[in-house]
Coordinates of C-alpha atoms in Angstrom, one line a residue:
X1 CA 0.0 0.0 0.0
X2 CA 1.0 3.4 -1.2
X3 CA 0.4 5.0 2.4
X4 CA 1.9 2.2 4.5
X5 CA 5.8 2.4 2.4
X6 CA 5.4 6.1 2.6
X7 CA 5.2 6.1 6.3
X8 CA 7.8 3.6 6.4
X9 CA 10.2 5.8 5.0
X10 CA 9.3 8.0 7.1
X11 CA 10.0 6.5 10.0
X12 CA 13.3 5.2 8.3
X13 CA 14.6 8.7 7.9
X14 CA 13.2 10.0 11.3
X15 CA 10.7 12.0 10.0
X16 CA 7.9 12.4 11.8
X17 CA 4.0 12.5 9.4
X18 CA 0.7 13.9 10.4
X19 CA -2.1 11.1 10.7
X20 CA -3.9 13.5 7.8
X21 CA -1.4 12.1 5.3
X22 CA -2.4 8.7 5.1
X23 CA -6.0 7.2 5.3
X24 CA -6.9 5.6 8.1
X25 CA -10.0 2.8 7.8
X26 CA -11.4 2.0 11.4
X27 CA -13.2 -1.2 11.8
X28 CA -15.3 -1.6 15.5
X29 CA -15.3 -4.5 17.6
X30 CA -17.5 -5.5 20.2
X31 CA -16.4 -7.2 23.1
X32 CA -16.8 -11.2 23.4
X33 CA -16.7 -11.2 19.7
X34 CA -14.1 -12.4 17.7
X35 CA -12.6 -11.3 14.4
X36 CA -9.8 -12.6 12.3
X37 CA -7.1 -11.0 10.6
X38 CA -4.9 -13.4 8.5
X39 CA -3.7 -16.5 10.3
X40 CA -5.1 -14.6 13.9
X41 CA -8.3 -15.0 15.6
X42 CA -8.8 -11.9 18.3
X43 CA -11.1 -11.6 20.9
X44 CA -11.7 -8.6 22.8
X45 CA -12.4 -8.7 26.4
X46 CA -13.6 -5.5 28.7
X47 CA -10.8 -4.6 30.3
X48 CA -11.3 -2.4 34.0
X49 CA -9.8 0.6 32.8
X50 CA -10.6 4.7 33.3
X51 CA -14.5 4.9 33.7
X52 CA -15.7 6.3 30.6
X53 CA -13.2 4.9 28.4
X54 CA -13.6 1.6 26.8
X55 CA -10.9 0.0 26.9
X56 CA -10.2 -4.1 26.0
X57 CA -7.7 -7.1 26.3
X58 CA -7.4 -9.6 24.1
X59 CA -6.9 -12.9 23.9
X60 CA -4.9 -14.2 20.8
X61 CA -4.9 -17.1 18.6
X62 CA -2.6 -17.8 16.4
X63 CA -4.6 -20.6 14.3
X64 CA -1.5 -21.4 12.2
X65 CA 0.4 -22.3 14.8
X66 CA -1.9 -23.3 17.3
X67 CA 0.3 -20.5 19.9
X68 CA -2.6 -18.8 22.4
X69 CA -2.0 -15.3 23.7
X70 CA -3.4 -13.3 26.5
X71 CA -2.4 -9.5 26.4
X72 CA -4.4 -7.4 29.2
X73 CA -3.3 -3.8 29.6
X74 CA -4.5 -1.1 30.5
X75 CA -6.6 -3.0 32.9
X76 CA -7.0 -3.4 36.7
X77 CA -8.6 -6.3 38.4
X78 CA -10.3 -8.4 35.2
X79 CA -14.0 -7.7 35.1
X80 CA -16.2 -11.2 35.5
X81 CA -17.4 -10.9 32.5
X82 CA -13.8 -11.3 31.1
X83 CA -13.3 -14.4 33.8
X84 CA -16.6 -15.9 32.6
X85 CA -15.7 -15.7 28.6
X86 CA -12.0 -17.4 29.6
X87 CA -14.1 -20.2 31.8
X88 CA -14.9 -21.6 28.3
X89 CA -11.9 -20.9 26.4
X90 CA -10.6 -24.6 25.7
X91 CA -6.7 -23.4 25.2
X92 CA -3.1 -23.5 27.6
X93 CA -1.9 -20.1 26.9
X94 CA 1.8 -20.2 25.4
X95 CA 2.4 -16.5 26.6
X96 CA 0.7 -14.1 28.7
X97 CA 1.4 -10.1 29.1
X98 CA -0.1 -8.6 32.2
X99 CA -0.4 -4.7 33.1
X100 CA 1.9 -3.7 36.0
X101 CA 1.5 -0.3 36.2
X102 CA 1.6 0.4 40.0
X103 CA 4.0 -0.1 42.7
X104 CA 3.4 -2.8 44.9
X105 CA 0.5 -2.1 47.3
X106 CA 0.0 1.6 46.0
X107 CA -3.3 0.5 44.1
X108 CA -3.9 3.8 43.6
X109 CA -6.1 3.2 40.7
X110 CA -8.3 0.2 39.5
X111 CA -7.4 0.8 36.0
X112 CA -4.2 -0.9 36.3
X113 CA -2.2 -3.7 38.3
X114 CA 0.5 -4.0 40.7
X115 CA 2.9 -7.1 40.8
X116 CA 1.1 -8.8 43.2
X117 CA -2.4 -8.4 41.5
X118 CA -0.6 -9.5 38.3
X119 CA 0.4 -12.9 40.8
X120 CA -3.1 -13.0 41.9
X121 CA -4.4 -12.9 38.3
X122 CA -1.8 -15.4 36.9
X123 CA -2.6 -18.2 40.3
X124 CA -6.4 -17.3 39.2
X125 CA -5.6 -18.1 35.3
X126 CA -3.6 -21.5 36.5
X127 CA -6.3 -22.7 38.4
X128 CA -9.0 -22.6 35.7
X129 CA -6.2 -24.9 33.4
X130 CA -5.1 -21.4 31.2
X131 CA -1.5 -21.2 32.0
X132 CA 1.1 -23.9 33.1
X133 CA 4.7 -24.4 33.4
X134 CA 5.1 -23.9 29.3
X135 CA 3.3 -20.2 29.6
X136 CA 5.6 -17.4 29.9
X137 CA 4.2 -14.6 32.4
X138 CA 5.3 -11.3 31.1
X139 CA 4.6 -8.2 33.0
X140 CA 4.7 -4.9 31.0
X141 CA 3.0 -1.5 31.0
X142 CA 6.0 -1.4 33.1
X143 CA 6.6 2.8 34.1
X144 CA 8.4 4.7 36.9
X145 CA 5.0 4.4 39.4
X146 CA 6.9 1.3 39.9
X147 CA 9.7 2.8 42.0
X148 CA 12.1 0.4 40.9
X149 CA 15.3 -0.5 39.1
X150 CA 14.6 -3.4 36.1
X151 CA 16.9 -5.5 38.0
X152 CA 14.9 -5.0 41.3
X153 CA 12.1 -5.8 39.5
X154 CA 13.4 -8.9 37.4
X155 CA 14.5 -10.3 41.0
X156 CA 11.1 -9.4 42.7
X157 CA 9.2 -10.9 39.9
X158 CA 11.2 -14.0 39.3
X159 CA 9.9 -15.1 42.8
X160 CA 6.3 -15.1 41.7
X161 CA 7.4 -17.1 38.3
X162 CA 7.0 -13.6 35.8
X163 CA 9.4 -11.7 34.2
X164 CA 9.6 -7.7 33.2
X165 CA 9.2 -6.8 29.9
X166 CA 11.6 -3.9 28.3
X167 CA 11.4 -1.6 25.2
X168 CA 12.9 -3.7 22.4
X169 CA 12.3 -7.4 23.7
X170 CA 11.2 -10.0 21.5
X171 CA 10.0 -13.3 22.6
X172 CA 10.2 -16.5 21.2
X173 CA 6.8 -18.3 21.6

């Protein structure tokens, strides 16, 4: 597409484009209902973000490769709704990235997770037969609320069996 290697070269030669150069064609979801793009089968959960703002999660499939994914930011404590749509999903999630957005205890918000309701939500996720010891717990949404180094966070974490994500990482599911 015309639009998409234009703002590739953009980005390639640090420039930075306005949205109003290239077209942008918006398609709308609705939660619990999912949609497929290629090889991918998404399905968007209510996530417990900002009130007013509708915000999702999804969970992933890739169908070619029979790989499930879980990614919930920008969400707090998951909504029952989302627990009682992943009561029926038949799958063993290969990967899973959870929102940690607040320091530990400082649940400031209920839009977003600390590490311990990331725990909480990964032991509640192994119970219902969703994650085992193959699943790789990544926590990410990662920012300085967290009042910690990434290697005070990696050790911290690796005691509850999750690791931090970082700007750049790529993982091989």
């Amino acid at each position: 597409c015309e639009t998409i290697e234009a703002r590739e070269k953009a980005y390639a030669e640090g420039r930075r484009i306005k949205t109003s150069d290239f077209w942008v064609d918006y398609h709308p979801i609705e939660v619990g209902v999912p949609f497929e793009i290629d090889e991918y089968r998404f399905t968007p959960l209510k996530a417990h973000h900002a009130q007013g703002v509708q915000s999702v999660m999804y969970v992933i499939d890739n169908l070619a490769e029979d790989k499930h994914l879980l990614w919930a930011h920008d969400t707090g404590p998951f909504y029952a709704s989302a627990w009682e749509w992943l009561k029926t999903y038949e799958h063993v999630f290969d990967f899973i990235s959870l929102d940690c957005t607040l320091g530990r205890g400082e649940l400031i918000t209920a839009a977003h997770m600390d590490i311990e309701g990331c725990y909480e939500t990964k032991e509640k996720l192994r119970s219902m037969g969703l994650l085992d010891d193959h699943t790789k717990v990544y926590l990410s949404h990662i920012g300085h609320l967290l009042n910690r180094t990434h290697d005070e966070l990696t050790a911290e974490a690796a005691e509850l069996g999750m690791i931090p994500a970082f700007d750049g990482l790529t993982v091989e599911i």
